[in-house]
Structures are given as C-alpha cells and as structure tokens.
PDB file of C-alpha atoms and ligand atoms in Angstrom:
ATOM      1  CA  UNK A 104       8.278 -50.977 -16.843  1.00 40.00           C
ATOM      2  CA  UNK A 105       8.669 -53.717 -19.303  1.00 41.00           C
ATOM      3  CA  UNK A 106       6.883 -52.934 -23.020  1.00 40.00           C
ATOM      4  CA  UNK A 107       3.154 -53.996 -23.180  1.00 43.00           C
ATOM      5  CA  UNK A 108       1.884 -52.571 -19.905  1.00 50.00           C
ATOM      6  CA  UNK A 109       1.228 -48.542 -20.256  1.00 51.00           C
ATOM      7  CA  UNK A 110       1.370 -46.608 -16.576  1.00 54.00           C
ATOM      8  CA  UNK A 111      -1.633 -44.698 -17.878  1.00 56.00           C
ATOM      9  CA  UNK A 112      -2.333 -42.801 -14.316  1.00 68.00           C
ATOM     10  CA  UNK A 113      -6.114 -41.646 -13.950  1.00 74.00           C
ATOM     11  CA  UNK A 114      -7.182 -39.457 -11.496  1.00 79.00           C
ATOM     12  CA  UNK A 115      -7.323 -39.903  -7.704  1.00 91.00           C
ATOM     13  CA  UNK A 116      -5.008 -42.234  -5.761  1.00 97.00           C
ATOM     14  CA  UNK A 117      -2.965 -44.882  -7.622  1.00 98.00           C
ATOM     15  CA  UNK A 118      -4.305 -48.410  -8.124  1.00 98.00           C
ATOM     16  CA  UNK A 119      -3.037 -51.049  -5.999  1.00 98.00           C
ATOM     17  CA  UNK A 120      -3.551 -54.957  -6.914  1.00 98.00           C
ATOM     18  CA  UNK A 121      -3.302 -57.590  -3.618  1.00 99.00           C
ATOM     19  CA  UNK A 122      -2.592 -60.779  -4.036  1.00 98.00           C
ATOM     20  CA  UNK A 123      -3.632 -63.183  -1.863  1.00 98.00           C
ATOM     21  CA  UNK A 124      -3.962 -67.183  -0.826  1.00 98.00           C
ATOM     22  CA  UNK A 125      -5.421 -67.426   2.612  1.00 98.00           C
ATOM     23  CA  UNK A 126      -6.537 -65.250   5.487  1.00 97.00           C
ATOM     24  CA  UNK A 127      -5.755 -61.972   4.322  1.00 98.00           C
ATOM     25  CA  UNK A 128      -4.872 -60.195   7.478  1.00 98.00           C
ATOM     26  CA  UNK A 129      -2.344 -57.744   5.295  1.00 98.00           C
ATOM     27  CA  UNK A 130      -5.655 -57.339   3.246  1.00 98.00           C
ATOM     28  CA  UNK A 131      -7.426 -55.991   6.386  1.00 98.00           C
ATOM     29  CA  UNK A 132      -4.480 -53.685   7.291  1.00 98.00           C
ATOM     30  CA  UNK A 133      -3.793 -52.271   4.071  1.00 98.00           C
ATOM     31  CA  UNK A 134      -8.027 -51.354   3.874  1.00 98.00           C
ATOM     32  CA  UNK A 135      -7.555 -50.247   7.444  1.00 98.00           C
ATOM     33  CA  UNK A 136      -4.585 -47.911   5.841  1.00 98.00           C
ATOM     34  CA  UNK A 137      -6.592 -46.754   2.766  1.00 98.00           C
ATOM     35  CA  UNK A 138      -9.665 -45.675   5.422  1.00 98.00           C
ATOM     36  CA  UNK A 139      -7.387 -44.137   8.072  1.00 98.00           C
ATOM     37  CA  UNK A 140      -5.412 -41.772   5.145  1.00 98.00           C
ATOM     38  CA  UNK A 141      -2.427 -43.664   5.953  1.00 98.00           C
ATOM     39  CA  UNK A 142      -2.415 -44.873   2.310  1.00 98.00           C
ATOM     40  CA  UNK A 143      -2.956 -42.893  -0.352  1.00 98.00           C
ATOM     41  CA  UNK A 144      -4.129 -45.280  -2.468  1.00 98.00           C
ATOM     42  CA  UNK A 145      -7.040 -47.566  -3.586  1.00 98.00           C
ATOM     43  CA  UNK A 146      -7.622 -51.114  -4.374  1.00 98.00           C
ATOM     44  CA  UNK A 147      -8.262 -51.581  -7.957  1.00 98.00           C
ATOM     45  CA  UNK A 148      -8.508 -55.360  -7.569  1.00 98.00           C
ATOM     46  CA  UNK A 149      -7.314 -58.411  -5.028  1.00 98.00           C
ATOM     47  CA  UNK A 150      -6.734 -61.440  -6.273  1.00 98.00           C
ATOM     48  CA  UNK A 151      -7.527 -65.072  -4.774  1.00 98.00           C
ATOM     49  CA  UNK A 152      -5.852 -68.000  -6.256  1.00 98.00           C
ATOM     50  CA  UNK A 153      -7.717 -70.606  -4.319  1.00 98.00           C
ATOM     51  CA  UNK A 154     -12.175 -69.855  -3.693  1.00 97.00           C
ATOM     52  CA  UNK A 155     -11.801 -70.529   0.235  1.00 97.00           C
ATOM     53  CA  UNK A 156      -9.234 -67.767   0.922  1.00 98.00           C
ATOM     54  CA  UNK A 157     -11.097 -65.916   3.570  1.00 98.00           C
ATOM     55  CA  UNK A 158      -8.917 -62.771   1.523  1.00 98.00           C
ATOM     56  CA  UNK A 159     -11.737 -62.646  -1.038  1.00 98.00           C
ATOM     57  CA  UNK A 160     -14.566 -62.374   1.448  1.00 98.00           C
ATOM     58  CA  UNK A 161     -12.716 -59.678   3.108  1.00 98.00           C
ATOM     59  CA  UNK A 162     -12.115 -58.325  -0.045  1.00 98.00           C
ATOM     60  CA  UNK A 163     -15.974 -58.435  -0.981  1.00 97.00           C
ATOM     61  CA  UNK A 164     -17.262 -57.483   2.501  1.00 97.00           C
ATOM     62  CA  UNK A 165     -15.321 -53.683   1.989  1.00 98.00           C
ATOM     63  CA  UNK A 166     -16.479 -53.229  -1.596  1.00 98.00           C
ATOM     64  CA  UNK A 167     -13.732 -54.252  -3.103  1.00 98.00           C
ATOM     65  CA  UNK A 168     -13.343 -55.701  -6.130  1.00 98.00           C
ATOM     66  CA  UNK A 169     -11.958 -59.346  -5.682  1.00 98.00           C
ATOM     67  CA  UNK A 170     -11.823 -62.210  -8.128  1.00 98.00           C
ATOM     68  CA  UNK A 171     -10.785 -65.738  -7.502  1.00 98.00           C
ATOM     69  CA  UNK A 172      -8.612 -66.952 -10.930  1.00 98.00           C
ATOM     70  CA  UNK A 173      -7.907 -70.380 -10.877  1.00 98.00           C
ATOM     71  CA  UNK A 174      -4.612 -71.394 -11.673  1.00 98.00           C
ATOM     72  CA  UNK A 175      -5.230 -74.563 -12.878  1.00 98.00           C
ATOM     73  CA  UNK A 176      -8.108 -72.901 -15.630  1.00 98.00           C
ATOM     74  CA  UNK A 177      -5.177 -71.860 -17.702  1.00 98.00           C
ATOM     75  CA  UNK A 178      -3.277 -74.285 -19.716  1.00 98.00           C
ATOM     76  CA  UNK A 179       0.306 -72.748 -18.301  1.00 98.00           C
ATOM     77  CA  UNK A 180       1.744 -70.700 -16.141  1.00 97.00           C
ATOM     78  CA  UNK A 181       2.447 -67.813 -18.522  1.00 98.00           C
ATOM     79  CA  UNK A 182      -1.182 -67.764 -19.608  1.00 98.00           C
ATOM     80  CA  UNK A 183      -2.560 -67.607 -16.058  1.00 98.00           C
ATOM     81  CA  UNK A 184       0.014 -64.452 -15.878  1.00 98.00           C
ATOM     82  CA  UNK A 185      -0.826 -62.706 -18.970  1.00 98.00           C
ATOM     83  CA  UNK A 186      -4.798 -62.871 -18.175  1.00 98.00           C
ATOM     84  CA  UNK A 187      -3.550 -61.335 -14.989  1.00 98.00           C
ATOM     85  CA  UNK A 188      -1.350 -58.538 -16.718  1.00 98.00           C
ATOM     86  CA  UNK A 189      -4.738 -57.822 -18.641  1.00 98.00           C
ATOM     87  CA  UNK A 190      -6.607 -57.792 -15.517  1.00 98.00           C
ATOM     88  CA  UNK A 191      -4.397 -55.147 -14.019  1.00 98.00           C
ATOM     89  CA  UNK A 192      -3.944 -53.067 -17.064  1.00 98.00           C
ATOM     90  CA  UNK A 193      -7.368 -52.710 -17.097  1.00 98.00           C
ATOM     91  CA  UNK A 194      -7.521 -51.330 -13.800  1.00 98.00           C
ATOM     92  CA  UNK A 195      -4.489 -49.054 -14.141  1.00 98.00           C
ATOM     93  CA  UNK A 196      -2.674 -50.742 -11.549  1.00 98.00           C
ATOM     94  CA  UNK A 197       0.453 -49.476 -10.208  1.00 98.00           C
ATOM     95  CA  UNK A 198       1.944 -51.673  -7.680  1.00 98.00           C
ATOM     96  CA  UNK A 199       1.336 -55.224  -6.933  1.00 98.00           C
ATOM     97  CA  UNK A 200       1.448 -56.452  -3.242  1.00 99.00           C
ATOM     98  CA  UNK A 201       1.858 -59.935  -2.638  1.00 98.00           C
ATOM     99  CA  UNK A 202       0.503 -60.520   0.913  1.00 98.00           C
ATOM    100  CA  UNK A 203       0.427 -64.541   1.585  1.00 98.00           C
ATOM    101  CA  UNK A 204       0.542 -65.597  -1.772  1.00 98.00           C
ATOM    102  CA  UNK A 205       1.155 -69.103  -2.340  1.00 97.00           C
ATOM    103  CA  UNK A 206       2.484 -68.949  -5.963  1.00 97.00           C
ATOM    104  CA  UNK A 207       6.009 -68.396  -7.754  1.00 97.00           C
ATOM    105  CA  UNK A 208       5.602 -66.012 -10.384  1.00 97.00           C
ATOM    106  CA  UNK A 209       7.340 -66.078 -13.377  1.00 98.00           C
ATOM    107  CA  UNK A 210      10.339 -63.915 -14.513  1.00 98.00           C
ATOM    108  CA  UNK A 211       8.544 -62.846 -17.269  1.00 97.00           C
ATOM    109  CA  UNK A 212       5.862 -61.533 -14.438  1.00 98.00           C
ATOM    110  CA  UNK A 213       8.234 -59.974 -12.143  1.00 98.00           C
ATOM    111  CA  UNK A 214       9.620 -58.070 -15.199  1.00 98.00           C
ATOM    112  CA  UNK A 215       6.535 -56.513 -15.491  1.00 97.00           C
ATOM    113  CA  UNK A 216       6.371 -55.261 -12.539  1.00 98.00           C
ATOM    114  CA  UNK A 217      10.220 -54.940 -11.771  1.00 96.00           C
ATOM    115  CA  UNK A 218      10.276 -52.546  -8.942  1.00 97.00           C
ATOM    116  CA  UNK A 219       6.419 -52.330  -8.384  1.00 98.00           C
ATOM    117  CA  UNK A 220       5.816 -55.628  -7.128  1.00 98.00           C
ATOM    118  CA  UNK A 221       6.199 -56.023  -2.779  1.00 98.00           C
ATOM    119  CA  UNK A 222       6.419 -59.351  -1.048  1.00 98.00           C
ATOM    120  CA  UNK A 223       6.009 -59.338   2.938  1.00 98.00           C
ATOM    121  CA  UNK A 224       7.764 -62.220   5.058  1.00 98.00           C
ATOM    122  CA  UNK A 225       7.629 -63.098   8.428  1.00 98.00           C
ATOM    123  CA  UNK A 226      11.162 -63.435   8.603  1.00 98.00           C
ATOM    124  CA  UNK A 227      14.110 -61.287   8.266  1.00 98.00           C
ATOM    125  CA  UNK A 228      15.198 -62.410   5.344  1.00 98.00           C
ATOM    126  CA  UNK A 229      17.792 -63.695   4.197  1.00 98.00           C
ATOM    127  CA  UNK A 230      16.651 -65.723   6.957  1.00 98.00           C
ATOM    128  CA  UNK A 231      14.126 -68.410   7.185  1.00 98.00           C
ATOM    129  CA  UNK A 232      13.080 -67.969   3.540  1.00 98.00           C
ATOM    130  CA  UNK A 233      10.095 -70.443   2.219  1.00 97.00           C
ATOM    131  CA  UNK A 234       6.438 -71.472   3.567  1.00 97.00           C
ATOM    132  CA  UNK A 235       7.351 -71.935   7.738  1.00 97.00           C
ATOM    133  CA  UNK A 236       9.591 -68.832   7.906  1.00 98.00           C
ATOM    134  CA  UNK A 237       8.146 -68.802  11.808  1.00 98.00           C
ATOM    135  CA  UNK A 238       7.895 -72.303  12.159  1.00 97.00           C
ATOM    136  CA  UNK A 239      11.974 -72.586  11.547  1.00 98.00           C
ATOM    137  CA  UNK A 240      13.227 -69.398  12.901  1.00 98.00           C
ATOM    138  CA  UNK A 241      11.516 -70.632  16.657  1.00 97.00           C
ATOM    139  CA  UNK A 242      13.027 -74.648  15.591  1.00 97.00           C
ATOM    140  CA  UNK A 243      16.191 -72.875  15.496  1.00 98.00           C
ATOM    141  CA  UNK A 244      16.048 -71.426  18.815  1.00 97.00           C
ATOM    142  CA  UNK A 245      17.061 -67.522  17.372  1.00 98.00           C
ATOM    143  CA  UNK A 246      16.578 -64.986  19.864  1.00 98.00           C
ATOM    144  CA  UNK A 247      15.128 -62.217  17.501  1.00 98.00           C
ATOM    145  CA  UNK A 248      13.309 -62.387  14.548  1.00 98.00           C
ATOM    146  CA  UNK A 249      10.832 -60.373  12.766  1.00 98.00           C
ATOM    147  CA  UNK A 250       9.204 -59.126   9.207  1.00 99.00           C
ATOM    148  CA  UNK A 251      10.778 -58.241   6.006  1.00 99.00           C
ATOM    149  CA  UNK A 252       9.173 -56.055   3.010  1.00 99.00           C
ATOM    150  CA  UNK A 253      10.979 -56.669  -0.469  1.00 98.00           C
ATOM    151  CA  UNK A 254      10.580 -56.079  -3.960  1.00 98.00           C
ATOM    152  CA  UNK A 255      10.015 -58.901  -5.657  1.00 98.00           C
ATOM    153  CA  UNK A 256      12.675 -60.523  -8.327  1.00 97.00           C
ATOM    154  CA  UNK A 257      13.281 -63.643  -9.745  1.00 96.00           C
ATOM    155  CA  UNK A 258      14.296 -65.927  -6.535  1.00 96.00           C
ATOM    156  CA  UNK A 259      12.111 -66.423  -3.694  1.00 96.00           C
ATOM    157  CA  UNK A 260      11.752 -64.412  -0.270  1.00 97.00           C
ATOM    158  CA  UNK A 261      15.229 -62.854  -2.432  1.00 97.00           C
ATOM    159  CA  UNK A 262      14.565 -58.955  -3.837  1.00 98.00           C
ATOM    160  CA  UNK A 263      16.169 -55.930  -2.101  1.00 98.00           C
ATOM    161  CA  UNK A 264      14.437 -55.126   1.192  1.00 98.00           C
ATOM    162  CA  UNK A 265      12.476 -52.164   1.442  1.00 98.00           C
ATOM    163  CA  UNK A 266      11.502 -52.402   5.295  1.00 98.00           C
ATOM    164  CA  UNK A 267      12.776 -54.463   8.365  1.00 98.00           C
ATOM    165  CA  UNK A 268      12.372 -54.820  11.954  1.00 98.00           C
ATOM    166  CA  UNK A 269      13.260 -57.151  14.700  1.00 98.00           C
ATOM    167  CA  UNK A 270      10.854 -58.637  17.154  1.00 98.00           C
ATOM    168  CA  UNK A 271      12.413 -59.926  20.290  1.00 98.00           C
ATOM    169  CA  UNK A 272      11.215 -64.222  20.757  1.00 98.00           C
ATOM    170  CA  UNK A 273      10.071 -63.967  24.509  1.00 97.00           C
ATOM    171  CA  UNK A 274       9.928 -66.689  27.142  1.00 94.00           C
ATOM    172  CA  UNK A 275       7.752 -69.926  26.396  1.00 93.00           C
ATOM    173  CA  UNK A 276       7.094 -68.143  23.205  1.00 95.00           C
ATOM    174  CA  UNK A 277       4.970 -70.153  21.209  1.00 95.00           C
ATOM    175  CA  UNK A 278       4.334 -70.553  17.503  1.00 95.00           C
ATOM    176  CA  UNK A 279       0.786 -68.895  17.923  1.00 96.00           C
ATOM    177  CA  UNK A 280       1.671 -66.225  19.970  1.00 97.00           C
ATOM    178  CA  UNK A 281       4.876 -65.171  17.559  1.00 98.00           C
ATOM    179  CA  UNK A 282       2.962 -65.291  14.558  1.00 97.00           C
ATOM    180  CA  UNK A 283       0.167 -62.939  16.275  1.00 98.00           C
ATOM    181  CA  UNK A 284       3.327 -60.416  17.016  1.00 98.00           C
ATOM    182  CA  UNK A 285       4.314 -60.950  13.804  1.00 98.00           C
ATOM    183  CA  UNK A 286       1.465 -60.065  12.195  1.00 98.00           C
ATOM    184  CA  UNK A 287       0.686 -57.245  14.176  1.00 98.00           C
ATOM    185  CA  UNK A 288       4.430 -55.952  13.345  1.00 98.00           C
ATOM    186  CA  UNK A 289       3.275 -56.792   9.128  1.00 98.00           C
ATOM    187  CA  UNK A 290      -0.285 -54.799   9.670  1.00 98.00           C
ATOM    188  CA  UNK A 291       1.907 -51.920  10.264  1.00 98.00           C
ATOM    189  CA  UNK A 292       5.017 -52.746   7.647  1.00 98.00           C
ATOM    190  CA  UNK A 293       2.986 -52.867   4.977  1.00 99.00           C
ATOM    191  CA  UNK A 294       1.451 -50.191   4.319  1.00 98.00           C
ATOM    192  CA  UNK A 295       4.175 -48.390   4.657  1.00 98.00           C
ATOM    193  CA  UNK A 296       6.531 -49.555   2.626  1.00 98.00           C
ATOM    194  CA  UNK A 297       3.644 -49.603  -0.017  1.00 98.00           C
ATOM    195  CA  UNK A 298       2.738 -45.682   0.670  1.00 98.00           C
ATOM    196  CA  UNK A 299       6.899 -45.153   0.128  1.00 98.00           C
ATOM    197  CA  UNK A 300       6.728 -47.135  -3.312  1.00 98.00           C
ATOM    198  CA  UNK A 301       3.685 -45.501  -4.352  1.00 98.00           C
ATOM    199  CA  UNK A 302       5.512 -42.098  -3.715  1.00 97.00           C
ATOM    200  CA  UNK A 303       8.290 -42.909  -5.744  1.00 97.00           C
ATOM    201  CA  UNK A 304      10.675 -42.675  -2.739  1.00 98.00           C
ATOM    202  CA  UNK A 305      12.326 -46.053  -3.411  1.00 98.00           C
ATOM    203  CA  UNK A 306      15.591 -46.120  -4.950  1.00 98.00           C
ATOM    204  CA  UNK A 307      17.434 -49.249  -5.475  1.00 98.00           C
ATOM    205  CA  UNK A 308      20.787 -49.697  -6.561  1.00 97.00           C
ATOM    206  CA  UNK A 309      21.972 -53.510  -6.696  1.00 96.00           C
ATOM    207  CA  UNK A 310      20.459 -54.835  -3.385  1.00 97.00           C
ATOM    208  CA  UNK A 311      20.287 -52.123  -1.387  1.00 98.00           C
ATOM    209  CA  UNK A 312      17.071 -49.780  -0.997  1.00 98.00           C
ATOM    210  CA  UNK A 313      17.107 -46.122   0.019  1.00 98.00           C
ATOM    211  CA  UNK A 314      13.812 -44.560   0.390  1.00 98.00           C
ATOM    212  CA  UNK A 315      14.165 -40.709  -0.183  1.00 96.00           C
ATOM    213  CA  UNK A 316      14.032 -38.096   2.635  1.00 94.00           C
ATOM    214  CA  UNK A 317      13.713 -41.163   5.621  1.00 88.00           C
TER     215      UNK A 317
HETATM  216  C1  GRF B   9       1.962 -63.303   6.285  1.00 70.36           C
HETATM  217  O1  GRF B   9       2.528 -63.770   7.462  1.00 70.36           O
HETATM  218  C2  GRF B   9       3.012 -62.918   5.285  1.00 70.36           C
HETATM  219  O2  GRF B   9       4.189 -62.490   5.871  1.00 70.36           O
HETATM  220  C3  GRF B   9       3.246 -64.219   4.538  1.00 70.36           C
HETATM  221  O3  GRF B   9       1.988 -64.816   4.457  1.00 70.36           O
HETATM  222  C4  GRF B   9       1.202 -64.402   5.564  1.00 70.36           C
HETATM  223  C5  GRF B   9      -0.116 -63.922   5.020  1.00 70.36           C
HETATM  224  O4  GRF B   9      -1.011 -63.665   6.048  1.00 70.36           O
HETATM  225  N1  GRF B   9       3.851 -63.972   3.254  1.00 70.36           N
HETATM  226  P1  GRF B   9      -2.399 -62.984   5.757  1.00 70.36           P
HETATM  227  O5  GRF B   9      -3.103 -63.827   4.691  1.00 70.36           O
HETATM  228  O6  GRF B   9      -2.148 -61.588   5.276  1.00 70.36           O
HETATM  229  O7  GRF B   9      -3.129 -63.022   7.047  1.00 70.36           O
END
C-alpha cells in the first residue's frame, strides 16, 4: 500500500468497498456470496456515483451501507478521490471492487489501492476494452467471448487478469440474451476472484497472476 492509508484489520471478515454506476447485478451476487459463506467478507460501504443507480437501492434494501458522492460536488478529480480514500479508511476497507463503474480513476487512486482494487469486464480482455465490450465483440462476429476479472492499474480494462472464461456466442444470439449469459458467468467470477484477493492468494509478477494452491 501506498503511505497515508493504514491496513488497520479489525475483527471479523475484511471490509470490502463496491463501486458502482448502474444496475448493480455484481452488487446482488457479491451479497448473495457474503450470505451463502462463499465470501468471507463484508461490505463496509458501496458507492454510487450517479442517485438513480438502482446499485444504491440494492445496496440500502440489504442493510448496507451505500452513499451516492457526486462527482461533480468536488472541485477536481483528486478531491472527489481523496474524500473517497477517507471514506474507506474509515471503514477499514481492504479491497475495492469496481463492478460497472462509469469513472476513470486516477493514478494517484489506483496507487492506493495497487493490487487491491478488481475491475470485472464483459469481455476477455485485451479484447473489446471500453463501454460496449458486448456490443463490439457480437459487431465483430467472434465466435467466443466471455468475462474478465483484473486488477486495476493505470490504463483502462488493462491490469493483469485475475480470472477468465469463455462463453460460446450461440445461434441468433442476440445482444440481450449474451449479456444475460454474461452476467450470469460475472455473478459467479466475482466473487471469486474477490474471496482469492482477500486471501492473499494473488501473486502478480509483471502481467501475469498466479493465485496460490489453484
Ligand atoms: C457488468 O457487465 C460489468 O462487467 C461491467 O459493467 C456491468 C455492470 O453491471 N463493468 P451491474 O451494474 O453489476 O449489473
């Protein structure tokens, strides 16, 4: 960890933050997780970056604690991310999961959280990076695609990936009916990948990612 944020672990599972931007099915699966014992963790706070992201009513309707931050309330970037540092200091958190968040963070950010922070992409990256990964991987006319868990670093959709698999584009496949396999394939992914970083079972040396005793 980067200087100014203490790991200062309290007792019981480790503190999780989610960050979200719209519907906030990851959300759902990583609670689901958490409930089942899959996870061994709890939520110490999601975060909302715009008020209508169903995430936070999710968030809200399982007890969680869930705040909406506006961007825009903060007179820069790095200001917005510092009052989010605080946020999760506060609440000992020790990962950050990004789970359809619409917002580049900074490298100052990512720093802070350099090898704690997980993206999840409906992709598998390095292709179809961006906003429409499932849009353009079906516009392309590929034959397989599927979901990618990284840790985050400075480039987008970019970090060394943590979890992969392939999902097979059927016949008259449509964009609703991928995503819907996609995010079925995610609801799984996640949670998994976070339960392996949260273990300390992810070891990364330049791009590539072993996770201990898989
Ligand atoms: C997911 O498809 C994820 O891969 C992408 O954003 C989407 C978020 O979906 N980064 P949800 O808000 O978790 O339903």
């Amino acid at each position: 960890m980067g200087s100014g944020y203490r790991m200062r672990r309290r007792p019981g599972p480790p503190a999780i933050a989610v960050l979200c931007s719209g519907q906030g099915t990851n959300l759902h699966a990583i609670l689901n997780a958490i409930r089942a014992g899959r996870l061994r963790a709890r939520i110490g706070l999601v975060i909302v970056d715009r008020p209508n992201a169903f995430a936070l009513m999710r968030a809200k309707r399982a007890g969680v604690e869930a705040l909406y931050v506006n961007p825009k309330a903060f007179p820069d970037r790095a200001r917005f991310e510092r009052h989010l540092i605080r946020l999760f200091a506060a609440r000992d958190v020790q990962v950050v999961c990004l789970a359809g968040f619409m917002r580049i963070l900074s490298p100052v950010f990512v720093r802070r959280f350099r090898q704690r922070m997980l993206n999840i992409h409906p992709a598998l990256l390095p292709a179809f990076p961006g906003a429409h990964a499932v849009r353009d991987a079906l516009a392309w006319g590929v034959r397989v695609t599927g979901v990618t868990v990284h840790l985050v670093d400075d480039a987008v959709d970019h970090g060394p990936i943590v979890l992969q698999e392939a999902l097979p584009i059927r016949r008259h496949e449509t964009p609703a009916s991928l995503l819907a396999r996609l995010h079925r394939l995610e609801h799984r992914l996640y949670p998994q990948a976070i339960q392996w970083l949260l273990e300390g079972r992810v070891r990364v040396k330049g791009r590539t990612v072993t996770i201990r005793g898989r």
